[in-house]
CSV table of C-alpha atoms in Angstrom, one decimal:
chain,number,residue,atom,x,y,z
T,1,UNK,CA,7.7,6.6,-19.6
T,2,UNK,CA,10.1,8.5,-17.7
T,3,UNK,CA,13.4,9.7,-18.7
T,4,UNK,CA,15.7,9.9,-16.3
T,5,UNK,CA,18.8,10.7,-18.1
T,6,UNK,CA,17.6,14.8,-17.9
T,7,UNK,CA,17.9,16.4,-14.8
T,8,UNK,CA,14.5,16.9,-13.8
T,9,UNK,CA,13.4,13.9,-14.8
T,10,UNK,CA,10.6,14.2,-17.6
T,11,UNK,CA,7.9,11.9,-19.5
T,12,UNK,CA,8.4,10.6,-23.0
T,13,UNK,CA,6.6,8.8,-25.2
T,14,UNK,CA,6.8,5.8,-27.0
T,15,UNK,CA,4.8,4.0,-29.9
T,16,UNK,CA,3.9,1.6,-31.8
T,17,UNK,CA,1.7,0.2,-34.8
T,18,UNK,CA,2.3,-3.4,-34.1
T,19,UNK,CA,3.6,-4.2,-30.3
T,20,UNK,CA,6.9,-5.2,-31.8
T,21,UNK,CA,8.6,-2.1,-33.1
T,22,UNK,CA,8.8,0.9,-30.0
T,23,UNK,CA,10.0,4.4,-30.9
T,24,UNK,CA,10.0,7.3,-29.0
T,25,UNK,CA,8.6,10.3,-30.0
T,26,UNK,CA,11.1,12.7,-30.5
T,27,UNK,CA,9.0,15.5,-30.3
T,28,UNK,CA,7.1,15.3,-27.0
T,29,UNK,CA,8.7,16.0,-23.5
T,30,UNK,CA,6.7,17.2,-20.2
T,31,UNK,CA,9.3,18.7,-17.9
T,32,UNK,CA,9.1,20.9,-14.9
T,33,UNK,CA,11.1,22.7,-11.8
T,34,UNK,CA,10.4,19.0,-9.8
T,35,UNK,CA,11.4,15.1,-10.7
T,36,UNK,CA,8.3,13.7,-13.0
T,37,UNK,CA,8.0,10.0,-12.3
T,38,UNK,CA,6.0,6.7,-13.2
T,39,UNK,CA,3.7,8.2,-15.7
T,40,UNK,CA,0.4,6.4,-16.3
T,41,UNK,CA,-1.4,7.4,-19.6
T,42,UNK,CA,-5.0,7.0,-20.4
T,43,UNK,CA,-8.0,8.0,-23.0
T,44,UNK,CA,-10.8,9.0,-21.0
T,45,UNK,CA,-13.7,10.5,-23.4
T,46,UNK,CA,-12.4,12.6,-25.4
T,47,UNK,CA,-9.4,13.3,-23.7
T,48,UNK,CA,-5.8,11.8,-22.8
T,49,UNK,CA,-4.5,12.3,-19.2
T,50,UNK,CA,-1.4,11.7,-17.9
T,51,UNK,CA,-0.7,11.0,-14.5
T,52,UNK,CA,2.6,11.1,-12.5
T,53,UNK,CA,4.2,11.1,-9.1
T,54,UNK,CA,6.5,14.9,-8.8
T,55,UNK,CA,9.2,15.7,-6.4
T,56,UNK,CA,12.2,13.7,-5.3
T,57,UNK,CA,10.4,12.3,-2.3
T,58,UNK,CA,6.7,12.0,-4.4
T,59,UNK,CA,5.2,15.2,-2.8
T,60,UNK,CA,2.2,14.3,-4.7
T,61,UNK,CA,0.6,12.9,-7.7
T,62,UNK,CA,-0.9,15.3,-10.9
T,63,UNK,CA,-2.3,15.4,-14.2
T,64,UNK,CA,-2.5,16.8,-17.2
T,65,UNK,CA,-4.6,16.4,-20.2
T,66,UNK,CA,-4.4,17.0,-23.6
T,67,UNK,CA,-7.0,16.2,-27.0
T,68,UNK,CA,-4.3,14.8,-28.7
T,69,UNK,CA,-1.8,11.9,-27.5
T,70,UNK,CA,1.1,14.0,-28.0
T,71,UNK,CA,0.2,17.5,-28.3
T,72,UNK,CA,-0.1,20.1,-25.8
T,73,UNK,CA,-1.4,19.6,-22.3
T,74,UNK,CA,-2.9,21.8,-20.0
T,75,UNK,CA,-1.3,22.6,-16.7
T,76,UNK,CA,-0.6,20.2,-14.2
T,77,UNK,CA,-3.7,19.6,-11.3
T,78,UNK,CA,-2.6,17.9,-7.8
T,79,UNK,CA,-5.1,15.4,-7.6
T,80,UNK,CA,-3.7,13.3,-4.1
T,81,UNK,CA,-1.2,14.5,-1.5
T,82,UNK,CA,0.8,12.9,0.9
T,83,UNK,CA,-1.1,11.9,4.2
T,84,UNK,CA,-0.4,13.8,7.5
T,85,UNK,CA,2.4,13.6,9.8
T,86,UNK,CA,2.6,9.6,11.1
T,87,UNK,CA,0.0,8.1,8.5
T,88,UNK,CA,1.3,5.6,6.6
T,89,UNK,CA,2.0,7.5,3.3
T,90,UNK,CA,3.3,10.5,5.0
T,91,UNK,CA,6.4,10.5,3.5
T,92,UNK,CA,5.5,10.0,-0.5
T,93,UNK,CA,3.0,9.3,-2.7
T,94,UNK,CA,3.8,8.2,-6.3
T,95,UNK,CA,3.4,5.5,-8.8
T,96,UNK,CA,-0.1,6.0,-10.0
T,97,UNK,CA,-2.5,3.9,-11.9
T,98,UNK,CA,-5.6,5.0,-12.9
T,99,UNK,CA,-8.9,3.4,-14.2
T,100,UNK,CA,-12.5,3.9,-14.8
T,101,UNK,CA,-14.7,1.6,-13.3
T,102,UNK,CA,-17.9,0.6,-15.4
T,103,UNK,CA,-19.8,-0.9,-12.5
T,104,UNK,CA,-19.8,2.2,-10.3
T,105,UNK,CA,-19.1,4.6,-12.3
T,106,UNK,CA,-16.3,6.3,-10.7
T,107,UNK,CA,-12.1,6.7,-11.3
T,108,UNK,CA,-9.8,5.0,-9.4
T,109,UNK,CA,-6.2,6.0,-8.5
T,110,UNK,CA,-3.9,3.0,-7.3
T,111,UNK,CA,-0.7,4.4,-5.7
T,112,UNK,CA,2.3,3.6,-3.4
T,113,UNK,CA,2.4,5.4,-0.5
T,114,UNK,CA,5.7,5.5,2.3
T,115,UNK,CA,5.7,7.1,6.1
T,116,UNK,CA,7.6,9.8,7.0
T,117,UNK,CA,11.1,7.2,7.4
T,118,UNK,CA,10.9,6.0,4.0
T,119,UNK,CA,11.6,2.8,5.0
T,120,UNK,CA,8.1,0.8,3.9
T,121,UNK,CA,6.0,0.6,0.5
T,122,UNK,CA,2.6,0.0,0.4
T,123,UNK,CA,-0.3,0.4,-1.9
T,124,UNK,CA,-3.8,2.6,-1.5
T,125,UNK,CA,-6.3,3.8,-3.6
T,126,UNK,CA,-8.7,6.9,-4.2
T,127,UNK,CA,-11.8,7.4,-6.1
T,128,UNK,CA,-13.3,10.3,-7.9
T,129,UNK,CA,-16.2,11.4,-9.9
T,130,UNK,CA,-14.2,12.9,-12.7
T,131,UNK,CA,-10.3,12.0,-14.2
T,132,UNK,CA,-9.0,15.6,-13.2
T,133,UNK,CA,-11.0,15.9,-10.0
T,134,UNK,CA,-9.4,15.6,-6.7
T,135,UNK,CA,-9.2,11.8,-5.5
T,136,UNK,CA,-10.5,10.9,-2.2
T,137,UNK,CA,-8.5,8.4,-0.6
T,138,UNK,CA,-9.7,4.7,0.8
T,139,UNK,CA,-10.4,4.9,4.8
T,140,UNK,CA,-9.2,1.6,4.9
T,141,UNK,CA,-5.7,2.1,3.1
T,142,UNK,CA,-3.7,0.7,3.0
T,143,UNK,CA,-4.5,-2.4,1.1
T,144,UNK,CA,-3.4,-5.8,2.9
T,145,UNK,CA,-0.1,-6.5,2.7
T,146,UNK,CA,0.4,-9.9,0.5
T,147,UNK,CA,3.8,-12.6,1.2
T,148,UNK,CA,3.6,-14.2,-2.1
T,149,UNK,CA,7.3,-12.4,-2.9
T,150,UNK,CA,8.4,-14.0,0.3
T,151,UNK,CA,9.1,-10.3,0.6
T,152,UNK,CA,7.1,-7.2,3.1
T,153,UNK,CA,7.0,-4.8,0.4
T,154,UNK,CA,4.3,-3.8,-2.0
T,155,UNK,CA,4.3,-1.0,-4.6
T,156,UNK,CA,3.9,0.1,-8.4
T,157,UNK,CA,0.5,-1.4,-8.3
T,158,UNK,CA,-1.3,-1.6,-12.1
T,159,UNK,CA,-5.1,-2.8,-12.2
T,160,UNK,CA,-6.8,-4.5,-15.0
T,161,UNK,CA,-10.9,-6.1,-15.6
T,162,UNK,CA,-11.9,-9.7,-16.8
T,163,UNK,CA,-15.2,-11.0,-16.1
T,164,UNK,CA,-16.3,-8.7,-13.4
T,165,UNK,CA,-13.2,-9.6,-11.0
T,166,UNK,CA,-10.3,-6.7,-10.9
T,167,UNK,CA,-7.0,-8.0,-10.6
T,168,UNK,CA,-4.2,-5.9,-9.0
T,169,UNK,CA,-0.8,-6.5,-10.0
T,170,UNK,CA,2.3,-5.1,-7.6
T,171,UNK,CA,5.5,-5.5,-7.4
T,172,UNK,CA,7.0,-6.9,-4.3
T,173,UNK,CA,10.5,-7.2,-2.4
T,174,UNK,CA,11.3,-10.6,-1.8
T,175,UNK,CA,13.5,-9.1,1.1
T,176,UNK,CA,12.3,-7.3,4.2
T,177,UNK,CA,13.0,-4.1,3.2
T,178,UNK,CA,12.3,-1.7,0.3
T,179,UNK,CA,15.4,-2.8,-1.7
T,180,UNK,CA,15.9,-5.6,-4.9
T,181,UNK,CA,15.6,-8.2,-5.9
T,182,UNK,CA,12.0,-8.2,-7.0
T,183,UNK,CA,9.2,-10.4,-8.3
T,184,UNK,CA,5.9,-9.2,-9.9
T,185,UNK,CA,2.1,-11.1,-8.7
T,186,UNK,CA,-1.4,-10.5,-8.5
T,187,UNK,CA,-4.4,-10.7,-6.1
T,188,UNK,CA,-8.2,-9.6,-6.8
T,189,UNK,CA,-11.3,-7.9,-5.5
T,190,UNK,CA,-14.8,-7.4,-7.4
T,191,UNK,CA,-15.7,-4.8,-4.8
T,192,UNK,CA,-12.3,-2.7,-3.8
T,193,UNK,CA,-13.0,-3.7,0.1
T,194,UNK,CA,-12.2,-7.1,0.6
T,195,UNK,CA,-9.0,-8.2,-0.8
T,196,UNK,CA,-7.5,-11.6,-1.6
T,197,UNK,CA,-4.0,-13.1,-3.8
T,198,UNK,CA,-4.8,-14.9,-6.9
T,199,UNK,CA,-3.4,-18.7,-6.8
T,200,UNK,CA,-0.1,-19.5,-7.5
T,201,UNK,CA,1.4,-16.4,-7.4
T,202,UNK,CA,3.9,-14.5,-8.3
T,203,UNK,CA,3.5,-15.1,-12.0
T,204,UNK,CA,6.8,-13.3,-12.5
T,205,UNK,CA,9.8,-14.7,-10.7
T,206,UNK,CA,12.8,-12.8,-10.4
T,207,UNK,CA,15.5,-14.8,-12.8
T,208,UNK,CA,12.6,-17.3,-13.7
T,209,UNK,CA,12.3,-16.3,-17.4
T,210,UNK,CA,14.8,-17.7,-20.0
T,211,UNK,CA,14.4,-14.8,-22.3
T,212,UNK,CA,14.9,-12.1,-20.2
T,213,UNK,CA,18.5,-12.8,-18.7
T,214,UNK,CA,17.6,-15.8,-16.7
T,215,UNK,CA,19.1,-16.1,-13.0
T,216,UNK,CA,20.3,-12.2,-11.1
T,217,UNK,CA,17.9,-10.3,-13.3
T,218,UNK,CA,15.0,-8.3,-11.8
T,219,UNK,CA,11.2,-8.2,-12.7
T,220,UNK,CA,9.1,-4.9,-11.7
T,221,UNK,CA,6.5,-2.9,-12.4
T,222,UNK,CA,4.5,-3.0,-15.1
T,223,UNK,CA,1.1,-3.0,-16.6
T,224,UNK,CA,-1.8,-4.8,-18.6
T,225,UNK,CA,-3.2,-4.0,-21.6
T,226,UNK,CA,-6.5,-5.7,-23.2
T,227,UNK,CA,-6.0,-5.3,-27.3
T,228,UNK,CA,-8.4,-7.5,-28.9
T,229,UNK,CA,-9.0,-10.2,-27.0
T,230,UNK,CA,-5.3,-10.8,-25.5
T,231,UNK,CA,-4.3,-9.5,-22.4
T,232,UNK,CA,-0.6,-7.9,-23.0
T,233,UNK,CA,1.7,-7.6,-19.7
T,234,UNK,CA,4.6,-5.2,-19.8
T,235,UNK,CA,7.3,-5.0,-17.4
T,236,UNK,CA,10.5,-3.9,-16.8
T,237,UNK,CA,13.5,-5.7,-16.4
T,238,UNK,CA,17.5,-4.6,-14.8
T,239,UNK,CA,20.6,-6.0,-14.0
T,240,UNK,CA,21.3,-7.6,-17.2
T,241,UNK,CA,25.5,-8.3,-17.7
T,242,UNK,CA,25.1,-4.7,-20.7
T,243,UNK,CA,23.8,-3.2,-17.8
T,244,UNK,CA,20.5,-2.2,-19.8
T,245,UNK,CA,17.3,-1.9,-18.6
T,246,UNK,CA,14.4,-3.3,-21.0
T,247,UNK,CA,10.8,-3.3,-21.7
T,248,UNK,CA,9.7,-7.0,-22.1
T,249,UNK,CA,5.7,-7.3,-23.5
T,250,UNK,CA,3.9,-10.9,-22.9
T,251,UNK,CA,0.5,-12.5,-23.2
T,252,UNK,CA,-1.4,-13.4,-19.6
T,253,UNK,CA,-2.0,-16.7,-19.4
T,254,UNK,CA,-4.9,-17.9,-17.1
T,255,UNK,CA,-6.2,-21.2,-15.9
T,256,UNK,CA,-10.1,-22.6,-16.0
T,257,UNK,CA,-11.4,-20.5,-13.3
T,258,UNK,CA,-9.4,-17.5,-13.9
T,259,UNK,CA,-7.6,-17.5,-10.6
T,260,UNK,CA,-4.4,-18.2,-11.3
T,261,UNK,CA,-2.3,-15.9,-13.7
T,262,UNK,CA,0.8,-17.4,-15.1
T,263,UNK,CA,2.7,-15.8,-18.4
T,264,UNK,CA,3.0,-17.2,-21.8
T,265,UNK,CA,6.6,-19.4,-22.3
T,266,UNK,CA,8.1,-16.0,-24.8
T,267,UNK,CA,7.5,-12.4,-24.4
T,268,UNK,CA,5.7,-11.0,-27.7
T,269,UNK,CA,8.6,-8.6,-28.1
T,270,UNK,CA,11.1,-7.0,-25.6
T,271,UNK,CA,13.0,-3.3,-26.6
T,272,UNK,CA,15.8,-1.3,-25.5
T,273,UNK,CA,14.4,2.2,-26.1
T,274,UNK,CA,17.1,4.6,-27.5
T,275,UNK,CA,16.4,8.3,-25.7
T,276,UNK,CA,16.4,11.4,-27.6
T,277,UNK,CA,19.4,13.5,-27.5
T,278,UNK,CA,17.6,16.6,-26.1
């Protein structure tokens, strides 16, 4: 996750032997000369990466790797830049996601990409050959825009498998511009060129869920996680009365035919993460 009580911001990590009970690791910061931000951490053979958006305006997304979860990782690698002057992610590129895909055989980078007036999210992708190689970006991004939110705007995208159909979860403004309040839904593809929203979205509303604050608090960004045979969704939540910012972890829920995603009733756990003091 990223810290952004230091100045740059930096990643930090967080674990657990149960999903309940989250601790940071007290030991383990990644911190450079340039804001690190929206981290995205995967095992990929015999090797963890970690992948991030750098620069206050996201002037490109790197990686690092390491043999151990929290030991030393190499040098960073710019592995997507920001498109040229007047393409639609001109201005930044940041909040990756990124996943191997066993029917093709090939790595996938989700990201959210803005023009050059910062005034419009959307969400791309890139494929490579390799984790660490340089990702070659969609000719058709960006990705259709989706309304569910009621909202234009579409970022922190997170990707997960079931049964041969990926499902592609964003977060969404339910205004007309870049700016809260936000709600979280999915839509699908089996082949990453034709697009379309799952039913009965979004499947997090903002204010919608009784055990995260209930009415004026925020859902966004998140991810899903297959453990067993549960999926786990984890998300983010803000404007809570204690003005604290929590990490809420629930079960997916899905209907007969899988196209509708709705959460369970209670979150598995939620956590207020206590930061290091360095």
């Amino acid at each position: 996750l990223t810290d952004r009580s230091t100045s740059p911001w930096s990643i930090i990590l967080a674990y657990s032997s149960d999903l309940q009970n989250w601790k940071i690791d007290p030991n383990f910061r990644l911190q450079g000369s340039a804001d690190y931000d929206s981290p995205c951490l995967k095992k990929f053979g015999d090797y963890w990466y970690i992948y991030y958006g750098s620069g206050e305006f996201g002037e490109g997304i790197y990686v690092r790797w390491s043999k151990t979860v929290n030991g030393t990782y190499s040098e960073p690698v710019k592995v997507l830049t920001n498109g040229a002057s007047g393409e639609w992610d001109a201005g930044r590129v940041g909040e990756p996601y990124v996943f191997y895909n066993p029917y093709d055989g090939k790595y996938y980078l989700f990201y959210m990409g803005m023009p050059e007036s910062l005034d419009k999210e959307s969400v791309g992708y890139a494929v490579s050959d390799t984790p660490n190689g340089t990702f070659v970006k969609w000719s058709g991004n960006p990705l259709p825009r989706f309304y569910f939110t009621r909202g234009d705007d579409n970022a922190d995208p997170f990707v997960f498998e079931k049964d041969g159909v990926f499902y592609i979860g964003i977060t969404a403004s339910m205004t007309g511009g870049i700016t809260l309040p936000c709600e979280i839904g999915f839509y699908k593809t089996t082949d990453f060129q034709h697009f379309e929203p799952c039913a009965g979205q979004p499947a997090l509303e903002r204010g919608g869920n009784p055990w995260d604050g209930g009415a004026g608090v925020e859902v966004l960004r998140g991810a899903v996680t297959k453990v067993g045979n549960d999926y786990y969704f984890v998300y983010g939540t803000n404007g809570h009365s204690d003005n604290i910012e929590y990490v809420f972890i629930t079960k997916l829920q899905f209907n007969v035919t899988v196209d509708t995603i709705i959460t369970a009733n209670n979150p598995v756990s939620y956590t207020h993460l206590t930061l290091p003091t360095n």
